[in-house]
Coordinates of C-alpha atoms and ligand atoms in Angstrom, one line a residue:
M1 CA 5.3 -25.2 52.5
T2 CA 3.0 -23.2 50.4
A3 CA 1.9 -19.7 51.4
S4 CA -1.7 -21.1 51.7
L5 CA -0.8 -23.7 54.2
V6 CA 1.2 -21.1 56.3
G7 CA -1.7 -18.7 56.2
I8 CA -3.9 -21.6 57.7
Y9 CA -1.4 -22.3 60.4
V10 CA -1.0 -18.7 61.3
W11 CA -4.8 -18.3 61.5
A12 CA -5.1 -21.4 63.8
I13 CA -2.3 -20.2 66.1
G14 CA -3.9 -16.7 66.4
M15 CA -7.2 -18.4 67.2
I16 CA -5.5 -20.4 70.0
A17 CA -3.9 -17.1 71.3
W18 CA -7.3 -15.5 71.4
F19 CA -8.7 -18.2 73.6
I20 CA -5.8 -17.9 75.9
I21 CA -6.1 -14.2 76.3
R22 CA -9.8 -14.4 77.0
Y23 CA -10.0 -17.4 79.3
P24 CA -8.9 -15.7 82.5
Y25 CA -11.3 -12.7 82.1
A26 CA -14.2 -15.1 81.2
R27 CA -13.6 -17.0 84.4
K28 CA -13.6 -13.8 86.4
A29 CA -16.7 -12.4 84.7
R30 CA -18.6 -15.4 85.8
R31 CA -18.0 -14.2 89.5
T32 CA -18.8 -10.5 88.8
A33 CA -22.4 -9.5 89.7
T34 CA -24.5 -7.8 87.0
V35 CA -27.0 -5.2 87.7
K36 CA -28.5 -4.8 84.3
A37 CA -28.5 -6.7 81.0
V38 CA -29.9 -5.3 77.8
G39 CA -31.3 -7.2 74.8
L40 CA -30.3 -10.7 76.0
S41 CA -32.0 -12.7 73.1
R42 CA -30.7 -10.3 70.6
E43 CA -27.2 -10.6 72.0
R44 CA -27.3 -14.3 72.0
V45 CA -28.0 -14.3 68.4
L46 CA -25.3 -11.8 67.7
L47 CA -22.7 -13.9 69.6
A48 CA -23.8 -17.1 67.7
I49 CA -23.3 -15.1 64.4
A50 CA -19.8 -14.0 65.4
T51 CA -19.0 -17.5 66.4
I52 CA -20.2 -19.0 63.1
G53 CA -18.3 -16.5 61.0
L54 CA -15.1 -16.6 62.8
F55 CA -14.9 -20.3 63.9
V56 CA -17.6 -22.6 62.4
V57 CA -17.4 -21.6 58.7
P58 CA -13.7 -21.8 58.5
L59 CA -13.8 -25.1 60.3
I60 CA -16.3 -26.6 58.1
W61 CA -14.2 -25.6 55.3
L62 CA -10.9 -26.8 56.8
V63 CA -12.5 -30.3 57.8
S64 CA -14.8 -31.0 54.7
G65 CA -13.0 -29.1 52.0
W66 CA -16.3 -27.5 51.0
P67 CA -16.8 -25.3 49.1
A68 CA -13.6 -26.3 46.9
A69 CA -14.8 -24.1 44.0
L70 CA -13.9 -21.1 46.0
N71 CA -10.4 -22.1 46.9
Y72 CA -7.4 -20.1 45.7
Q73 CA -3.8 -19.8 46.3
L74 CA -2.3 -17.2 48.7
N75 CA 0.9 -15.4 48.1
Y76 CA 3.4 -14.7 50.8
A77 CA 2.7 -10.9 50.8
A78 CA -1.0 -11.7 51.9
V79 CA 0.3 -14.0 54.6
V80 CA 2.6 -11.4 56.0
V81 CA 0.0 -8.7 55.9
G82 CA -2.6 -10.9 57.6
A83 CA 0.1 -12.0 60.3
L84 CA 0.9 -8.6 61.2
V85 CA -2.9 -7.4 61.3
Y86 CA -3.4 -10.4 63.5
L87 CA -0.7 -9.5 65.8
L88 CA -2.1 -5.9 66.2
S89 CA -5.6 -7.4 66.7
L90 CA -4.4 -9.7 69.5
W91 CA -2.3 -6.9 71.1
L92 CA -5.5 -4.7 71.0
F93 CA -7.8 -7.5 72.4
R94 CA -5.3 -8.1 75.5
R95 CA -4.9 -4.4 76.2
S96 CA -8.6 -3.6 76.0
H97 CA -9.3 -6.6 78.3
K98 CA -6.7 -5.4 80.8
D99 CA -8.1 -1.7 80.6
L100 CA -11.8 -2.6 80.8
G101 CA -11.1 -5.2 83.6
R102 CA -14.1 -6.2 85.7
Q103 CA -16.5 -4.0 83.5
W104 CA -16.0 -6.5 80.7
S105 CA -18.9 -8.9 79.6
A106 CA -19.5 -10.8 76.5
S107 CA -23.0 -9.3 76.0
L108 CA -24.4 -5.9 77.0
E109 CA -24.4 -5.6 80.9
I110 CA -23.8 -3.1 83.5
R111 CA -21.8 -4.6 86.4
D112 CA -22.1 -4.0 90.1
S113 CA -20.0 -0.9 90.9
H114 CA -19.4 -0.4 87.1
R115 CA -17.3 2.5 86.3
I116 CA -16.6 4.3 82.9
V117 CA -13.1 3.4 81.6
R118 CA -11.5 6.1 79.6
G119 CA -7.8 5.4 80.0
G120 CA -5.4 3.0 78.3
V121 CA -6.5 2.1 74.8
Y122 CA -9.8 3.6 75.7
R123 CA -8.3 7.0 75.5
L124 CA -7.7 6.5 71.7
I125 CA -11.1 5.0 70.8
R126 CA -14.4 4.0 72.5
H127 CA -14.6 0.5 71.2
P128 CA -11.0 -1.0 71.1
M129 CA -12.2 -4.5 71.6
Y130 CA -14.7 -4.3 68.6
A131 CA -11.7 -2.6 66.6
S132 CA -9.7 -5.8 67.5
F133 CA -12.6 -8.0 66.1
W134 CA -12.6 -6.0 62.9
L135 CA -8.8 -6.6 62.7
W136 CA -9.1 -10.2 63.4
A137 CA -11.7 -10.6 60.6
L138 CA -9.4 -8.6 58.3
A139 CA -6.6 -10.9 59.2
Q140 CA -8.8 -14.0 58.5
A141 CA -9.7 -12.6 55.1
C142 CA -6.0 -12.4 54.4
L143 CA -5.0 -15.7 55.7
L144 CA -7.6 -18.3 54.6
P145 CA -7.3 -19.4 50.9
N146 CA -11.1 -19.8 50.4
A147 CA -13.4 -17.1 49.6
M148 CA -16.2 -18.3 51.7
A149 CA -14.0 -18.9 54.9
A150 CA -12.0 -15.6 54.3
M151 CA -15.2 -13.5 54.1
A152 CA -17.3 -15.1 56.7
G153 CA -15.6 -13.3 59.7
L154 CA -16.0 -9.7 58.1
V155 CA -19.7 -10.5 57.5
A156 CA -20.3 -11.8 60.9
I157 CA -18.3 -8.8 62.7
A158 CA -20.2 -6.2 60.4
I159 CA -23.5 -7.7 61.6
L160 CA -22.4 -7.8 65.4
F161 CA -20.9 -4.4 65.3
F162 CA -23.6 -2.4 63.5
T163 CA -26.5 -4.2 65.3
R164 CA -25.0 -3.8 68.8
I165 CA -23.2 -0.4 68.9
D166 CA -26.1 1.9 69.2
H167 CA -27.6 -0.2 71.9
E168 CA -24.4 -0.4 73.8
E169 CA -23.7 3.6 73.7
R170 CA -27.5 4.1 74.7
M171 CA -27.2 1.7 77.7
L172 CA -23.9 3.3 78.7
T173 CA -25.3 6.9 78.3
E174 CA -28.5 5.9 80.4
A175 CA -26.3 4.5 83.1
F176 CA -23.6 7.2 83.2
G177 CA -25.3 10.4 81.5
D178 CA -23.0 13.4 81.0
D179 CA -19.9 11.3 81.9
Y180 CA -20.4 9.1 78.9
R181 CA -21.7 11.8 76.7
A182 CA -18.4 13.8 77.3
Y183 CA -16.4 10.7 76.6
M184 CA -18.4 10.3 73.3
R185 CA -17.5 13.8 72.4
E186 CA -13.8 13.3 72.9
T187 CA -13.4 10.0 71.2
K188 CA -14.3 8.1 67.9
R189 CA -15.8 4.5 67.9
I190 CA -13.1 2.4 66.4
I191 CA -10.7 4.6 64.1
P192 CA -8.9 7.3 65.9
G193 CA -10.1 10.7 64.7
I194 CA -12.3 9.3 61.8
Y195 CA -15.0 7.0 62.8
Ligands
SAH201 N1 -17.3 -1.9 73.4 C1 -16.2 -1.9 74.2 C2 -16.4 -3.0 75.3 C3 -16.8 -4.4 74.9 S1 -17.2 -5.5 76.2 C4 -15.0 -2.2 73.3 O1 -15.2 -2.5 72.1 O2 -13.8 -2.1 73.7 C5 -19.0 -5.0 76.3 C6 -19.2 -4.3 77.8 O3 -18.3 -3.3 78.0 C7 -20.7 -3.7 77.8 O4 -21.5 -4.5 78.5 C8 -20.4 -2.3 78.5 O5 -21.1 -2.3 79.7 C9 -18.9 -2.2 78.8 N2 -18.3 -1.0 78.3 C10 -18.2 -0.5 77.0 N3 -17.5 0.6 77.0 C11 -17.2 1.0 78.3 C12 -16.3 1.9 78.9 N4 -15.8 3.0 78.2 N5 -16.3 1.9 80.3 C13 -16.9 0.9 80.9 N6 -17.5 -0.1 80.4 C14 -17.7 -0.1 79.2

């Protein structure tokens, strides 16, 4: 089997694992009351962009072969790096879901009896789930042997992250005041000690 084919299989298996990890939380979230939602139409567009970059564009390429001019061959080093980054991403994704628990929502929301989470992976950084999305997009860039499919996830996550992050931190600061401000002073966003 070529490294390129292995890369595609690893990407697909990781995607299935991602859905299996999220499914129980998405089910529970439907039953958790929301007291405030912020920027709903903007959030809808951002989630659509993330879905397009991480699923739709790669699937179009996989199914149709277009744009074949941007295909290249992977080597096994890229596949191994991609698989390791993917594993780290899925671990962080699962841990942040566990630590965030019922405060989780796909868009920006304050839940009924919402509390600030500062433990677990949230001790290291404020946005471990978004860090896991960045790692996922990086893994995709290593694993798919086509420039458009490889880069689409990174572009989509960059748009999602940089458009959403200030709104999310403002919403949490308005809801939790000094508690969240203190947490912001103690932690960085996605890279411990750096950013
Ligand atoms: N940005 C976080 C959470 C993503 S889920 C991360 O990347 O891990 C988005 C929801 O999480 C938002 O609606 C917000 O209400 C909630 N949230 C984000 N950080 C939180 C925290 N430290 N404690 C409690 N809820 C938080």
